[in-house]
mmCIF file of C-alpha atoms in Angstrom:
data_model
loop_
_atom_site.group_PDB
_atom_site.id
_atom_site.type_symbol
_atom_site.label_atom_id
_atom_site.label_comp_id
_atom_site.label_asym_id
_atom_site.label_seq_id
_atom_site.Cartn_x
_atom_site.Cartn_y
_atom_site.Cartn_z
ATOM 1 C CA UNK A 18 8.235 -28.118 -2.891
ATOM 2 C CA UNK A 19 5.001 -26.746 -4.337
ATOM 3 C CA UNK A 20 2.922 -29.537 -2.732
ATOM 4 C CA UNK A 21 4.594 -28.968 0.611
ATOM 5 C CA UNK A 22 4.025 -25.181 0.486
ATOM 6 C CA UNK A 23 0.392 -25.414 -0.619
ATOM 7 C CA UNK A 24 -0.422 -27.530 2.448
ATOM 8 C CA UNK A 25 0.845 -24.949 4.931
ATOM 9 C CA UNK A 26 -1.033 -22.253 6.808
ATOM 10 C CA UNK A 27 -0.366 -18.654 5.765
ATOM 11 C CA UNK A 28 2.195 -17.902 8.492
ATOM 12 C CA UNK A 29 4.293 -20.977 7.705
ATOM 13 C CA UNK A 30 3.904 -20.397 3.964
ATOM 14 C CA UNK A 31 5.329 -16.872 4.270
ATOM 15 C CA UNK A 32 8.133 -18.163 6.529
ATOM 16 C CA UNK A 33 9.096 -20.864 4.034
ATOM 17 C CA UNK A 34 9.155 -18.432 1.116
ATOM 18 C CA UNK A 35 11.234 -16.017 3.204
ATOM 19 C CA UNK A 36 13.729 -18.791 3.995
ATOM 20 C CA UNK A 37 14.024 -19.749 0.316
ATOM 21 C CA UNK A 38 14.549 -16.108 -0.691
ATOM 22 C CA UNK A 39 17.196 -15.507 1.992
ATOM 23 C CA UNK A 40 19.012 -18.715 1.016
ATOM 24 C CA UNK A 41 18.984 -17.650 -2.634
ATOM 25 C CA UNK A 42 20.416 -14.215 -1.771
ATOM 26 C CA UNK A 43 23.168 -15.850 0.299
ATOM 27 C CA UNK A 44 23.975 -18.360 -2.475
ATOM 28 C CA UNK A 45 24.298 -15.571 -5.040
ATOM 29 C CA UNK A 46 26.413 -13.381 -2.764
ATOM 30 C CA UNK A 47 30.188 -13.455 -2.723
ATOM 31 C CA UNK A 48 30.140 -12.135 0.852
ATOM 32 C CA UNK A 49 30.683 -14.801 3.563
ATOM 33 C CA UNK A 50 27.949 -13.403 5.822
ATOM 34 C CA UNK A 51 25.309 -15.240 7.821
ATOM 35 C CA UNK A 52 21.681 -14.160 8.207
ATOM 36 C CA UNK A 53 22.256 -12.235 11.441
ATOM 37 C CA UNK A 54 25.226 -10.382 9.978
ATOM 38 C CA UNK A 55 23.298 -9.374 6.856
ATOM 39 C CA UNK A 56 20.357 -8.289 9.027
ATOM 40 C CA UNK A 57 22.637 -6.072 11.121
ATOM 41 C CA UNK A 58 24.242 -4.557 8.008
ATOM 42 C CA UNK A 59 20.773 -3.835 6.612
ATOM 43 C CA UNK A 60 19.730 -2.102 9.843
ATOM 44 C CA UNK A 61 22.884 0.011 9.810
ATOM 45 C CA UNK A 62 22.323 0.897 6.176
ATOM 46 C CA UNK A 63 18.756 1.962 6.978
ATOM 47 C CA UNK A 64 19.479 3.861 10.205
ATOM 48 C CA UNK A 65 23.054 5.059 9.684
ATOM 49 C CA UNK A 66 24.460 4.812 13.201
ATOM 50 C CA UNK A 67 23.159 2.483 15.915
ATOM 51 C CA UNK A 68 24.333 1.319 19.312
ATOM 52 C CA UNK A 69 24.604 -2.383 20.058
ATOM 53 C CA UNK A 70 21.557 -2.084 22.327
ATOM 54 C CA UNK A 71 19.540 -0.454 19.534
ATOM 55 C CA UNK A 72 20.601 -3.129 17.037
ATOM 56 C CA UNK A 73 19.681 -5.832 19.534
ATOM 57 C CA UNK A 74 16.170 -4.402 19.926
ATOM 58 C CA UNK A 75 15.695 -3.944 16.170
ATOM 59 C CA UNK A 76 16.640 -7.502 15.223
ATOM 60 C CA UNK A 77 15.229 -9.168 18.361
ATOM 61 C CA UNK A 78 18.278 -11.019 19.620
ATOM 62 C CA UNK A 79 20.128 -10.782 22.925
ATOM 63 C CA UNK A 80 22.647 -8.021 23.512
ATOM 64 C CA UNK A 81 25.311 -10.708 23.973
ATOM 65 C CA UNK A 82 24.408 -12.289 20.620
ATOM 66 C CA UNK A 83 24.480 -8.886 18.974
ATOM 67 C CA UNK A 84 27.851 -8.101 20.564
ATOM 68 C CA UNK A 85 29.326 -11.386 19.299
ATOM 69 C CA UNK A 86 28.047 -10.745 15.767
ATOM 70 C CA UNK A 87 29.286 -7.136 15.823
ATOM 71 C CA UNK A 88 32.717 -8.388 16.937
ATOM 72 C CA UNK A 89 32.801 -10.679 13.872
ATOM 73 C CA UNK A 90 31.750 -7.810 11.592
ATOM 74 C CA UNK A 91 34.412 -5.563 13.174
ATOM 75 C CA UNK A 92 37.092 -8.215 12.657
ATOM 76 C CA UNK A 93 36.095 -8.621 9.000
ATOM 77 C CA UNK A 94 36.010 -4.853 8.411
ATOM 78 C CA UNK A 95 32.287 -4.487 7.608
ATOM 79 C CA UNK A 96 31.584 -2.122 10.526
ATOM 80 C CA UNK A 97 33.489 0.189 12.816
ATOM 81 C CA UNK A 98 32.852 1.905 16.127
ATOM 82 C CA UNK A 99 32.535 5.633 16.487
ATOM 83 C CA UNK A 100 33.220 7.535 19.668
ATOM 84 C CA UNK A 101 30.167 9.231 21.148
ATOM 85 C CA UNK A 102 30.720 12.196 23.396
ATOM 86 C CA UNK A 103 29.541 11.601 26.949
ATOM 87 C CA UNK A 104 28.964 7.855 26.476
ATOM 88 C CA UNK A 105 31.928 5.498 26.713
ATOM 89 C CA UNK A 106 29.795 2.414 27.411
ATOM 90 C CA UNK A 107 27.654 2.047 24.303
ATOM 91 C CA UNK A 108 29.739 2.904 21.248
ATOM 92 C CA UNK A 109 27.844 3.657 18.046
ATOM 93 C CA UNK A 110 28.328 1.173 15.220
ATOM 94 C CA UNK A 111 28.688 2.396 11.623
ATOM 95 C CA UNK A 112 29.178 0.767 8.241
ATOM 96 C CA UNK A 113 32.629 0.914 6.681
ATOM 97 C CA UNK A 114 33.196 1.231 2.951
ATOM 98 C CA UNK A 115 33.357 -2.591 2.825
ATOM 99 C CA UNK A 116 30.034 -2.822 4.688
ATOM 100 C CA UNK A 117 28.418 -0.309 2.360
ATOM 101 C CA UNK A 118 29.710 -2.226 -0.676
ATOM 102 C CA UNK A 119 28.307 -5.474 0.764
ATOM 103 C CA UNK A 120 24.896 -3.815 1.232
ATOM 104 C CA UNK A 121 25.002 -2.490 -2.339
ATOM 105 C CA UNK A 122 25.895 -5.957 -3.641
ATOM 106 C CA UNK A 123 23.021 -7.540 -1.670
ATOM 107 C CA UNK A 124 20.604 -4.956 -3.077
ATOM 108 C CA UNK A 125 21.702 -5.793 -6.632
ATOM 109 C CA UNK A 126 21.163 -9.495 -5.910
ATOM 110 C CA UNK A 127 17.697 -8.791 -4.491
ATOM 111 C CA UNK A 128 16.822 -6.745 -7.568
ATOM 112 C CA UNK A 129 17.892 -9.652 -9.812
ATOM 113 C CA UNK A 130 15.759 -12.065 -7.802
ATOM 114 C CA UNK A 131 12.800 -9.681 -7.990
ATOM 115 C CA UNK A 132 13.253 -9.492 -11.773
ATOM 116 C CA UNK A 133 13.227 -13.310 -11.911
ATOM 117 C CA UNK A 134 10.042 -13.420 -9.839
ATOM 118 C CA UNK A 135 8.457 -10.772 -12.069
ATOM 119 C CA UNK A 136 9.356 -12.796 -15.169
ATOM 120 C CA UNK A 137 7.726 -15.877 -13.653
ATOM 121 C CA UNK A 138 4.519 -14.446 -12.194
ATOM 122 C CA UNK A 139 4.133 -11.108 -13.981
ATOM 123 C CA UNK A 140 4.387 -7.435 -13.038
ATOM 124 C CA UNK A 141 0.733 -7.203 -11.920
ATOM 125 C CA UNK A 142 1.140 -10.106 -9.476
ATOM 126 C CA UNK A 143 4.337 -8.631 -8.067
ATOM 127 C CA UNK A 144 2.623 -5.263 -7.578
ATOM 128 C CA UNK A 145 -0.352 -7.004 -5.919
ATOM 129 C CA UNK A 146 2.006 -8.879 -3.608
ATOM 130 C CA UNK A 147 3.839 -5.636 -2.785
ATOM 131 C CA UNK A 148 0.508 -3.928 -2.019
ATOM 132 C CA UNK A 149 -0.663 -6.787 0.198
ATOM 133 C CA UNK A 150 2.604 -6.888 2.118
ATOM 134 C CA UNK A 151 2.549 -3.142 2.803
ATOM 135 C CA UNK A 152 -1.007 -3.121 4.129
ATOM 136 C CA UNK A 153 -1.564 -2.945 7.879
ATOM 137 C CA UNK A 154 -2.796 -6.472 8.582
ATOM 138 C CA UNK A 155 -0.474 -7.352 11.462
#
């Protein structure tokens, strides 16, 4: 894998590392969620309440795709709809207790993975990487 990665351009290198990290999180998780579902849960955790249209814009997928994924999350009990006064068309989506617990579990997994990375490359390198990724270069 290292040879393959080292031959890539920066954009593809970051994409490949992202894919490996996401796969590792999903492997360690006991939640049967796909990448889109976890992305939606993360957006709801960050923003609190969002409409399907807002979620669609935030994660850059079609409204129909978002609706289908939300329907799955509703059926599994990770999210719920909340009535919004004056708007019967676009119901706000909120995390349920199960959704909040799934987000908490994912955060714990991510913290474990970060600890593993820190053990392998060192605290200074992790802090450098964090600094580089938070800079305004895109």
